[in-house]
Tab-separated table of C-alpha atoms in Angstrom:
chain	number	residue	atom	x	y	z
A	30	UNK	CA	0.000	0.000	0.000
A	31	UNK	CA	1.317	3.453	-0.896
A	32	UNK	CA	1.554	5.947	1.935
A	33	UNK	CA	1.969	9.696	1.896
A	34	UNK	CA	5.066	11.183	3.509
A	35	UNK	CA	2.969	14.155	4.624
A	36	UNK	CA	-0.160	12.841	6.398
A	37	UNK	CA	-3.293	14.952	6.111
A	38	UNK	CA	-6.328	14.511	8.378
A	39	UNK	CA	-9.471	14.465	6.218
A	40	UNK	CA	-13.181	14.558	6.980
A	41	UNK	CA	-15.042	11.721	5.260
A	42	UNK	CA	-18.481	12.214	3.802
A	43	UNK	CA	-21.198	9.765	4.788
A	44	UNK	CA	-21.859	8.565	1.250
A	45	UNK	CA	-18.375	7.067	0.838
A	46	UNK	CA	-17.680	5.943	4.413
A	47	UNK	CA	-18.762	2.299	3.976
A	48	UNK	CA	-16.661	1.822	0.861
A	49	UNK	CA	-13.589	3.408	2.434
A	50	UNK	CA	-13.895	1.285	5.579
A	51	UNK	CA	-13.950	-1.888	3.442
A	52	UNK	CA	-10.898	-0.701	1.531
A	53	UNK	CA	-9.136	0.175	4.783
A	54	UNK	CA	-9.848	-3.273	6.219
A	55	UNK	CA	-8.268	-4.937	3.193
A	56	UNK	CA	-5.320	-2.573	3.435
A	57	UNK	CA	-4.911	-3.383	7.100
A	58	UNK	CA	-4.798	-7.105	6.358
A	59	UNK	CA	-1.974	-6.498	3.896
A	60	UNK	CA	-0.109	-4.515	6.551
A	61	UNK	CA	-0.540	-7.374	9.001
A	62	UNK	CA	1.123	-9.663	6.480
A	63	UNK	CA	4.086	-7.321	6.146
A	64	UNK	CA	4.515	-6.951	9.901
A	65	UNK	CA	4.582	-10.706	10.398
A	66	UNK	CA	6.975	-11.317	7.493
A	67	UNK	CA	4.517	-13.862	6.062
A	68	UNK	CA	2.230	-14.103	3.064
A	69	UNK	CA	-1.503	-14.606	3.195
A	70	UNK	CA	-4.336	-14.271	0.753
A	71	UNK	CA	-7.129	-12.141	2.298
A	72	UNK	CA	-10.650	-13.505	2.197
A	73	UNK	CA	-12.239	-12.940	-1.186
A	74	UNK	CA	-15.912	-12.379	-1.907
A	75	UNK	CA	-16.525	-16.092	-1.834
A	76	UNK	CA	-15.122	-16.342	1.692
A	77	UNK	CA	-11.949	-18.246	0.678
A	78	UNK	CA	-8.827	-17.904	2.853
A	79	UNK	CA	-5.396	-19.428	3.345
A	80	UNK	CA	-5.761	-21.250	6.652
A	81	UNK	CA	-2.072	-22.178	6.747
A	82	UNK	CA	-0.999	-18.535	6.492
A	83	UNK	CA	-3.467	-17.587	9.191
A	84	UNK	CA	-1.972	-20.115	11.595
A	85	UNK	CA	1.519	-18.743	11.032
A	86	UNK	CA	0.398	-15.146	11.575
A	87	UNK	CA	-1.162	-15.869	14.950
A	88	UNK	CA	1.677	-18.022	16.199
A	89	UNK	CA	3.514	-15.071	17.799
A	90	UNK	CA	0.458	-14.051	19.826
A	91	UNK	CA	-0.851	-15.981	22.776
A	92	UNK	CA	-4.539	-16.806	22.976
A	93	UNK	CA	-4.870	-14.311	25.823
A	94	UNK	CA	-3.206	-11.540	23.804
A	95	UNK	CA	-5.320	-12.254	20.752
A	96	UNK	CA	-8.487	-12.223	22.870
A	97	UNK	CA	-7.502	-8.821	24.269
A	98	UNK	CA	-6.803	-7.427	20.796
A	99	UNK	CA	-10.183	-8.624	19.544
A	100	UNK	CA	-11.863	-7.096	22.592
A	101	UNK	CA	-10.346	-3.725	21.643
A	102	UNK	CA	-11.611	-3.973	18.056
A	103	UNK	CA	-13.994	-1.090	17.268
A	104	UNK	CA	-13.914	0.142	20.870
A	105	UNK	CA	-12.931	3.347	22.623
A	106	UNK	CA	-9.587	2.677	24.259
A	107	UNK	CA	-7.093	4.483	26.461
A	108	UNK	CA	-4.007	3.896	28.574
A	109	UNK	CA	-2.579	5.237	31.814
A	110	UNK	CA	0.803	5.474	30.055
A	111	UNK	CA	1.885	7.405	26.930
A	112	UNK	CA	1.055	5.367	23.819
A	113	UNK	CA	2.774	5.636	20.455
A	114	UNK	CA	0.639	5.859	17.319
A	115	UNK	CA	2.290	4.626	14.132
A	116	UNK	CA	1.917	4.371	10.363
A	117	UNK	CA	3.399	1.567	8.296
A	118	UNK	CA	6.238	2.141	5.850
A	119	UNK	CA	7.527	-0.882	3.969
A	120	UNK	CA	5.885	-3.166	6.495
A	121	UNK	CA	7.558	-1.505	9.464
A	122	UNK	CA	5.858	0.753	12.026
A	123	UNK	CA	7.097	4.339	11.976
A	124	UNK	CA	6.262	6.910	14.703
A	125	UNK	CA	3.312	9.189	14.000
A	126	UNK	CA	2.405	10.710	17.368
A	127	UNK	CA	2.385	10.027	21.098
A	128	UNK	CA	-1.013	9.845	22.797
A	129	UNK	CA	-1.058	11.234	26.315
A	130	UNK	CA	-2.167	9.110	29.307
A	131	UNK	CA	-5.913	8.996	29.881
A	132	UNK	CA	-6.859	10.228	26.406
A	133	UNK	CA	-9.503	8.298	24.498
A	134	UNK	CA	-9.194	7.104	20.920
A	135	UNK	CA	-11.829	5.342	18.836
A	136	UNK	CA	-10.668	2.260	16.965
A	137	UNK	CA	-12.068	1.338	13.582
A	138	UNK	CA	-14.167	-1.805	13.670
A	139	UNK	CA	-12.982	-4.781	11.649
A	140	UNK	CA	-16.275	-6.514	10.905
A	141	UNK	CA	-14.928	-10.065	11.196
A	142	UNK	CA	-12.747	-10.349	14.334
A	143	UNK	CA	-11.298	-13.600	12.947
A	144	UNK	CA	-9.422	-11.492	10.395
A	145	UNK	CA	-7.412	-9.818	13.152
A	146	UNK	CA	-3.924	-11.323	13.100
A	147	UNK	CA	-1.688	-8.481	14.287
A	148	UNK	CA	-1.431	-6.507	17.514
A	149	UNK	CA	-1.817	-3.281	15.500
A	150	UNK	CA	-5.365	-1.947	15.080
A	151	UNK	CA	-6.421	1.082	12.987
A	152	UNK	CA	-7.888	4.297	14.421
A	153	UNK	CA	-11.275	5.397	13.136
A	154	UNK	CA	-11.359	8.526	10.971
A	155	UNK	CA	-7.571	8.878	10.874
A	156	UNK	CA	-6.695	7.439	7.465
A	157	UNK	CA	-4.094	9.626	5.815
A	158	UNK	CA	-3.790	10.848	2.251
A	159	UNK	CA	-2.587	7.999	0.072
A	160	UNK	CA	-4.449	5.382	2.127
A	161	UNK	CA	-2.074	5.082	5.079
A	162	UNK	CA	-3.753	4.122	8.332
A	163	UNK	CA	-2.808	5.419	11.766
A	164	UNK	CA	-2.441	2.392	14.038
A	165	UNK	CA	-2.004	1.628	17.718
A	166	UNK	CA	-0.552	-1.431	19.403
A	167	UNK	CA	-3.687	-2.870	21.008
A	168	UNK	CA	-1.592	-4.651	23.632
A	169	UNK	CA	-0.747	-1.213	25.061
A	170	UNK	CA	-4.353	0.002	25.494
A	171	UNK	CA	-7.509	-1.177	27.241
A	172	UNK	CA	-11.204	-0.743	26.344
A	173	UNK	CA	-12.870	2.180	28.089
A	174	UNK	CA	-16.463	2.868	29.043
A	175	UNK	CA	-15.908	6.623	29.004
A	176	UNK	CA	-17.778	8.909	26.626
A	177	UNK	CA	-16.338	9.877	23.244
A	178	UNK	CA	-18.701	10.626	20.399
A	179	UNK	CA	-17.594	13.846	18.672
A	180	UNK	CA	-18.610	14.836	15.165
A	181	UNK	CA	-17.056	17.764	13.316
A	182	UNK	CA	-19.493	19.831	11.215
A	183	UNK	CA	-17.180	22.806	10.573
A	184	UNK	CA	-16.267	23.773	7.024
A	185	UNK	CA	-12.663	23.259	5.968
A	186	UNK	CA	-10.562	26.401	5.613
A	187	UNK	CA	-8.827	27.088	2.301
A	188	UNK	CA	-5.406	26.219	3.655
A	189	UNK	CA	-3.546	23.496	5.535
A	190	UNK	CA	-0.710	23.805	8.022
A	191	UNK	CA	2.586	21.969	8.124
A	192	UNK	CA	3.386	21.186	11.735
A	193	UNK	CA	6.798	20.576	13.205
A	194	UNK	CA	7.659	17.301	14.881
A	195	UNK	CA	6.947	17.707	18.587
A	196	UNK	CA	3.810	19.822	18.087
A	197	UNK	CA	1.340	19.432	20.945
A	198	UNK	CA	-2.370	19.162	20.129
A	199	UNK	CA	-4.507	20.675	22.890
A	200	UNK	CA	-8.153	20.397	23.897
A	201	UNK	CA	-10.351	23.402	24.720
A	202	UNK	CA	-8.985	23.452	28.261
A	203	UNK	CA	-5.349	23.543	27.138
A	204	UNK	CA	-4.658	19.897	28.052
A	205	UNK	CA	-2.309	17.991	25.723
A	206	UNK	CA	-3.988	15.173	23.798
A	207	UNK	CA	-1.092	14.023	21.663
A	208	UNK	CA	2.324	15.148	20.459
A	209	UNK	CA	3.385	14.665	16.825
A	210	UNK	CA	6.481	12.563	16.176
A	211	UNK	CA	7.168	13.761	12.621
A	212	UNK	CA	6.595	16.798	10.431
A	213	UNK	CA	2.964	16.529	9.342
A	214	UNK	CA	0.422	18.384	7.244
A	215	UNK	CA	-3.119	18.901	8.564
A	216	UNK	CA	-6.273	20.538	7.245
A	217	UNK	CA	-7.510	23.578	9.187
A	218	UNK	CA	-11.112	24.009	10.343
A	219	UNK	CA	-10.805	26.894	12.806
A	220	UNK	CA	-8.490	29.774	13.567
A	221	UNK	CA	-8.207	32.042	16.581
A	222	UNK	CA	-5.496	34.297	17.956
A	223	UNK	CA	-2.280	32.291	18.145
A	224	UNK	CA	-3.810	28.905	17.303
A	225	UNK	CA	-5.216	26.738	14.528
A	226	UNK	CA	-7.981	24.173	14.937
A	227	UNK	CA	-7.468	20.806	13.246
A	228	UNK	CA	-9.625	17.688	13.370
A	229	UNK	CA	-8.670	14.676	15.454
A	230	UNK	CA	-11.243	11.861	15.292
A	231	UNK	CA	-14.127	14.244	14.886
A	232	UNK	CA	-13.105	16.754	17.563
A	233	UNK	CA	-11.346	20.059	17.041
A	234	UNK	CA	-7.976	20.323	18.754
A	235	UNK	CA	-5.688	23.328	18.825
A	236	UNK	CA	-2.074	23.783	17.777
A	237	UNK	CA	0.064	26.792	18.612
A	238	UNK	CA	0.772	28.907	15.527
A	239	UNK	CA	4.434	29.042	16.591
A	240	UNK	CA	4.638	25.312	15.777
A	241	UNK	CA	3.498	25.869	12.189
A	242	UNK	CA	6.302	25.783	9.633
A	243	UNK	CA	4.145	26.999	6.762
A	244	UNK	CA	0.570	27.342	5.535
A	245	UNK	CA	-0.375	25.648	2.284
A	246	UNK	CA	-3.186	26.931	0.063
A	247	UNK	CA	-5.810	24.379	-0.946
A	248	UNK	CA	-9.544	24.336	-1.804
A	249	UNK	CA	-11.847	24.756	1.181
A	250	UNK	CA	-15.234	23.131	1.745
A	251	UNK	CA	-17.731	23.407	-1.058
A	252	UNK	CA	-20.985	25.177	-0.283
A	253	UNK	CA	-21.873	28.457	1.423
A	254	UNK	CA	-21.351	29.218	5.105
A	255	UNK	CA	-24.167	30.219	7.448
A	256	UNK	CA	-24.548	33.912	8.277
A	257	UNK	CA	-27.211	33.231	10.915
A	258	UNK	CA	-28.342	30.231	12.925
A	259	UNK	CA	-31.727	29.127	14.275
A	260	UNK	CA	-31.365	27.761	17.826
A	261	UNK	CA	-34.494	25.719	18.505
A	262	UNK	CA	-35.959	25.740	22.021
A	263	UNK	CA	-37.950	22.766	23.314
A	264	UNK	CA	-39.173	21.906	26.825
A	265	UNK	CA	-41.486	18.900	27.232
A	266	UNK	CA	-42.770	15.979	25.163
A	267	UNK	CA	-45.771	13.659	25.242
A	268	UNK	CA	-47.336	10.799	23.302
A	269	UNK	CA	-50.895	10.641	22.065
A	270	UNK	CA	-50.415	6.907	21.510
A	271	UNK	CA	-49.914	6.604	25.276
A	272	UNK	CA	-53.166	8.453	25.913
A	273	UNK	CA	-51.518	11.765	26.789
A	274	UNK	CA	-52.513	15.248	25.657
A	275	UNK	CA	-50.836	18.633	25.330
A	276	UNK	CA	-50.814	20.569	28.614
A	277	UNK	CA	-49.608	23.840	27.066
A	278	UNK	CA	-47.671	25.163	24.072
A	279	UNK	CA	-44.361	23.991	25.549
A	280	UNK	CA	-45.415	20.344	25.068
A	281	UNK	CA	-44.543	18.785	21.693
A	282	UNK	CA	-46.087	15.462	20.687
A	283	UNK	CA	-43.409	12.868	19.948
A	284	UNK	CA	-44.581	12.152	16.387
A	285	UNK	CA	-44.749	15.881	15.741
A	286	UNK	CA	-41.129	16.061	16.916
A	287	UNK	CA	-40.201	13.192	14.621
A	288	UNK	CA	-41.836	15.004	11.710
A	289	UNK	CA	-39.817	18.146	12.487
A	290	UNK	CA	-36.516	16.281	12.495
A	291	UNK	CA	-37.524	14.488	9.300
A	292	UNK	CA	-38.182	17.872	7.702
A	293	UNK	CA	-34.731	19.069	8.785
A	294	UNK	CA	-33.084	15.948	7.420
A	295	UNK	CA	-35.001	16.096	4.131
A	296	UNK	CA	-33.802	19.669	3.620
A	297	UNK	CA	-30.176	18.788	4.377
A	298	UNK	CA	-29.842	20.424	7.796
A	299	UNK	CA	-27.211	19.362	10.336
A	300	UNK	CA	-27.368	19.987	14.102
A	301	UNK	CA	-24.368	21.748	15.661
A	302	UNK	CA	-22.693	21.231	19.007
A	303	UNK	CA	-22.302	24.187	21.358
A	304	UNK	CA	-18.549	24.302	20.685
A	305	UNK	CA	-19.341	24.727	17.012
A	306	UNK	CA	-21.893	27.435	17.820
A	307	UNK	CA	-19.256	29.178	19.933
A	308	UNK	CA	-16.664	29.039	17.150
A	309	UNK	CA	-19.155	30.413	14.634
A	310	UNK	CA	-20.243	33.243	16.931
A	311	UNK	CA	-16.663	34.217	17.790
A	312	UNK	CA	-15.618	34.188	14.133
A	313	UNK	CA	-13.204	31.290	14.546
A	314	UNK	CA	-14.880	28.938	12.067
A	315	UNK	CA	-17.609	28.619	9.443
A	316	UNK	CA	-20.541	26.205	9.610
A	317	UNK	CA	-22.731	24.990	6.731
A	318	UNK	CA	-25.523	27.294	5.640
A	319	UNK	CA	-28.098	24.645	6.512
A	320	UNK	CA	-27.319	24.352	10.203
A	321	UNK	CA	-29.442	24.462	13.342
A	322	UNK	CA	-28.836	23.961	17.048
A	323	UNK	CA	-31.364	22.020	19.121
A	324	UNK	CA	-31.814	22.919	22.795
A	325	UNK	CA	-34.141	21.366	25.384
A	326	UNK	CA	-34.700	23.158	28.698
A	327	UNK	CA	-35.199	21.761	32.224
A	328	UNK	CA	-34.185	18.090	31.828
A	329	UNK	CA	-37.740	16.763	32.173
A	330	UNK	CA	-38.155	12.925	32.217
A	331	UNK	CA	-40.102	13.139	28.959
A	332	UNK	CA	-36.858	14.041	27.185
A	333	UNK	CA	-35.405	10.602	27.898
A	334	UNK	CA	-38.715	8.840	27.326
A	335	UNK	CA	-39.744	10.447	24.038
A	336	UNK	CA	-37.236	12.909	22.526
A	337	UNK	CA	-34.031	10.944	23.068
A	338	UNK	CA	-35.030	7.890	20.957
A	339	UNK	CA	-36.058	10.175	18.091
A	340	UNK	CA	-32.831	12.202	18.235
A	341	UNK	CA	-30.883	8.951	18.285
A	342	UNK	CA	-32.772	7.656	15.224
A	343	UNK	CA	-31.786	10.762	13.242
A	344	UNK	CA	-28.273	11.047	14.682
A	345	UNK	CA	-28.838	14.690	15.621
A	346	UNK	CA	-26.969	16.547	18.330
A	347	UNK	CA	-28.984	18.338	20.998
A	348	UNK	CA	-28.154	20.330	24.126
A	349	UNK	CA	-29.996	19.659	27.384
A	350	UNK	CA	-30.086	22.631	29.764
A	351	UNK	CA	-30.331	21.076	33.231
A	352	UNK	CA	-31.540	22.672	36.476
A	353	UNK	CA	-28.791	20.843	38.307
A	354	UNK	CA	-29.848	21.739	41.854
A	355	UNK	CA	-33.122	19.911	41.265
A	356	UNK	CA	-31.357	16.654	40.409
A	357	UNK	CA	-29.698	13.894	42.391
A	358	UNK	CA	-26.225	14.678	43.806
A	359	UNK	CA	-24.871	12.251	41.213
A	360	UNK	CA	-25.894	12.672	37.575
A	361	UNK	CA	-28.705	10.160	36.875
A	362	UNK	CA	-27.867	7.249	34.602
A	363	UNK	CA	-30.355	8.379	31.954
A	364	UNK	CA	-28.334	11.533	31.336
A	365	UNK	CA	-25.085	9.572	31.136
A	366	UNK	CA	-26.746	7.362	28.527
A	367	UNK	CA	-28.010	10.320	26.498
A	368	UNK	CA	-24.584	11.947	26.613
A	369	UNK	CA	-23.082	8.683	25.363
A	370	UNK	CA	-25.161	9.091	22.204
A	371	UNK	CA	-24.115	12.674	21.596
A	372	UNK	CA	-26.570	14.780	23.601
A	373	UNK	CA	-24.768	17.629	25.328
A	374	UNK	CA	-25.356	18.671	28.948
A	375	UNK	CA	-25.205	22.368	29.854
A	376	UNK	CA	-26.434	24.646	32.647
A	377	UNK	CA	-29.888	26.025	33.394
A	378	UNK	CA	-28.498	27.152	36.786
A	379	UNK	CA	-28.134	25.244	40.036
A	380	UNK	CA	-30.794	26.859	42.236
A	381	UNK	CA	-31.612	30.060	40.337
A	382	UNK	CA	-34.698	28.645	38.628
A	383	UNK	CA	-37.118	30.159	41.162
A	384	UNK	CA	-38.639	33.544	41.913
A	385	UNK	CA	-37.494	36.235	44.300
A	386	UNK	CA	-36.866	39.307	42.174
A	387	UNK	CA	-39.318	41.923	40.935
A	388	UNK	CA	-38.178	42.357	37.332
A	389	UNK	CA	-38.938	40.055	34.383
A	390	UNK	CA	-40.462	36.760	35.500
A	391	UNK	CA	-38.851	37.136	38.919
A	392	UNK	CA	-35.837	34.890	38.314
A	393	UNK	CA	-33.378	35.004	41.238
A	394	UNK	CA	-30.338	35.646	39.069
A	395	UNK	CA	-31.612	39.193	38.415
A	396	UNK	CA	-31.037	40.299	42.010
A	397	UNK	CA	-29.117	37.580	43.854
A	398	UNK	CA	-25.875	38.532	45.613
A	399	UNK	CA	-23.059	38.549	43.054
A	400	UNK	CA	-20.842	36.023	44.852
A	401	UNK	CA	-23.764	33.688	45.486
A	402	UNK	CA	-24.716	33.869	41.804
A	403	UNK	CA	-21.149	33.071	40.720
A	404	UNK	CA	-20.963	30.115	43.119
A	405	UNK	CA	-24.331	28.805	41.915
A	406	UNK	CA	-23.289	29.069	38.265
A	407	UNK	CA	-19.931	27.402	38.784
A	408	UNK	CA	-21.575	24.584	40.713
A	409	UNK	CA	-23.988	23.977	37.852
A	410	UNK	CA	-21.172	23.934	35.275
A	411	UNK	CA	-19.193	21.450	37.352
A	412	UNK	CA	-22.240	19.211	37.686
A	413	UNK	CA	-22.483	18.782	33.921
A	414	UNK	CA	-18.725	18.121	33.781
A	415	UNK	CA	-17.143	20.894	31.774
A	416	UNK	CA	-20.129	23.074	30.983
A	417	UNK	CA	-19.560	26.485	29.389
A	418	UNK	CA	-23.044	27.435	28.151
A	419	UNK	CA	-25.914	28.846	30.230
A	420	UNK	CA	-29.656	29.155	29.752
A	421	UNK	CA	-31.280	31.871	31.879
A	422	UNK	CA	-34.041	30.649	34.217
A	423	UNK	CA	-37.349	32.000	32.876
A	424	UNK	CA	-35.278	33.774	30.209
A	425	UNK	CA	-34.570	36.612	32.689
A	426	UNK	CA	-31.376	38.599	32.089
A	427	UNK	CA	-29.938	41.981	33.070
A	428	UNK	CA	-26.454	43.470	33.378
A	429	UNK	CA	-26.098	42.031	36.886
A	430	UNK	CA	-26.820	38.509	35.599
A	431	UNK	CA	-24.348	38.904	32.726
A	432	UNK	CA	-21.579	39.976	35.135
A	433	UNK	CA	-22.233	36.844	37.209
A	434	UNK	CA	-21.944	34.553	34.211
A	435	UNK	CA	-18.801	36.231	32.899
A	436	UNK	CA	-16.982	35.785	36.208
A	437	UNK	CA	-18.176	32.175	36.449
A	438	UNK	CA	-16.590	31.349	33.071
A	439	UNK	CA	-19.693	31.044	30.877
A	440	UNK	CA	-18.951	31.595	27.170
A	441	UNK	CA	-22.476	31.656	25.689
A	442	UNK	CA	-25.836	32.392	27.334
A	443	UNK	CA	-29.311	31.982	25.872
A	444	UNK	CA	-32.535	33.819	26.585
A	445	UNK	CA	-36.119	33.081	25.504
A	446	UNK	CA	-36.221	36.100	23.171
A	447	UNK	CA	-37.299	35.129	19.646
A	448	UNK	CA	-34.850	35.210	16.757
A	449	UNK	CA	-31.830	33.685	15.063
A	450	UNK	CA	-28.308	34.242	16.328
A	451	UNK	CA	-25.661	36.022	14.233
A	452	UNK	CA	-21.939	36.723	14.701
A	453	UNK	CA	-21.491	40.111	16.352
A	454	UNK	CA	-24.414	39.658	18.758
A	455	UNK	CA	-23.975	39.922	22.527
A	456	UNK	CA	-22.848	36.408	23.473
A	457	UNK	CA	-24.669	36.682	26.810
A	458	UNK	CA	-28.068	37.664	25.373
A	459	UNK	CA	-28.602	35.184	22.560
A	460	UNK	CA	-32.157	34.596	21.231
A	461	UNK	CA	-33.770	31.293	20.317
A	462	UNK	CA	-36.765	30.050	18.365
A	463	UNK	CA	-39.417	28.553	20.619
A	464	UNK	CA	-40.984	25.448	19.084
A	465	UNK	CA	-44.697	25.609	19.846
A	466	UNK	CA	-46.528	22.330	20.174
A	467	UNK	CA	-49.345	21.855	17.674
A	468	UNK	CA	-48.351	24.831	15.504
A	469	UNK	CA	-47.909	22.671	12.411
A	470	UNK	CA	-44.988	21.712	10.205
A	471	UNK	CA	-45.323	24.677	7.843
A	472	UNK	CA	-44.784	27.128	10.685
A	473	UNK	CA	-41.818	25.103	11.933
A	474	UNK	CA	-40.129	25.140	8.523
A	475	UNK	CA	-40.803	28.847	8.090
A	476	UNK	CA	-39.180	29.578	11.476
A	477	UNK	CA	-35.859	28.032	10.445
A	478	UNK	CA	-35.756	29.233	6.841
């Protein structure tokens, strides 16, 4: 298999993903042959294989080791030690990068585990230009139950960056994820002062511009970028099939919700994460013109019962704004499960969702003591494990509330005011589009277009 000397991380489109995975699997089998110094004919369409070659290939691995490698296949894995990622060159592993302890990586699934004959397994979404796969020694990692389900919707910039060997890739909190072992070329999806955002297994990671040797012009993503974004606001759900009825306009029937998501999908809309919304609003990145963000306030049990299965069916992201002080001290399992499938947890305050002030709807954040408001906000962000977005209780906001959120570290805050968001708006007074139950599909479509 031919490999590029300058790896480039590329986003795959859904239409070609199945074909490319099959090609990658065949390529991986050839690499396994080279590593083992043996020859083997991969299974053909008729299911034929060279059983003698297979026996030789597995002879260097114990049954226990092979069982562990197969257990890692297609799983999220990590290690408590630094782990080297490699690419193959002439049948020999060459350094690609060093993964830091505790970091998760998603392995590509080889559909037939019996085809696994080497300790090296490929990473998902990391194939390099020319067909080279990024691999990890599965004997050095263990399967993890931790959450990792990122999807990058950002448009590619019209340039790539050549990174020096030793470049650190950082998450949004400045923690190192991996360190490159060679000079490498990566596509750019975001840019902010002093840093470039590149894609690593569907998530955007940051590299210091001082580590960039050069920028290389190339075509960017096809299609126009959004200049505004509808952020949909839901609250509660119900099912007529279960004998339930709408209590008020904040209740959306589950089949009505399904019809709305079907309408979005039919029109080519994607649903953004809050990090992507943040990058759009701060001018760091572009998102597709047909983008929305889906938010659901309060964390009502009907979200898990009715909305979650529908969101999962369509593969859409959504953000749940939780009133964290109303929940159990430990995050309920249902919310862990929803987060596992891509739903994002953010703050609707800890104990601010109650009256006590005279302005607006009486939300406490309008007049609470500043330090108490900061402590409440920080506690709510910690509860959702890394939150940075806030939804005002009752939609109430004033300058006092904004000052509280800014000191607490909130980056975006949403109201209940009607409208689409646009870059240049006040990031702490962002409007949304309330989805009214029973209003009909035509009104829904008109509200987003």
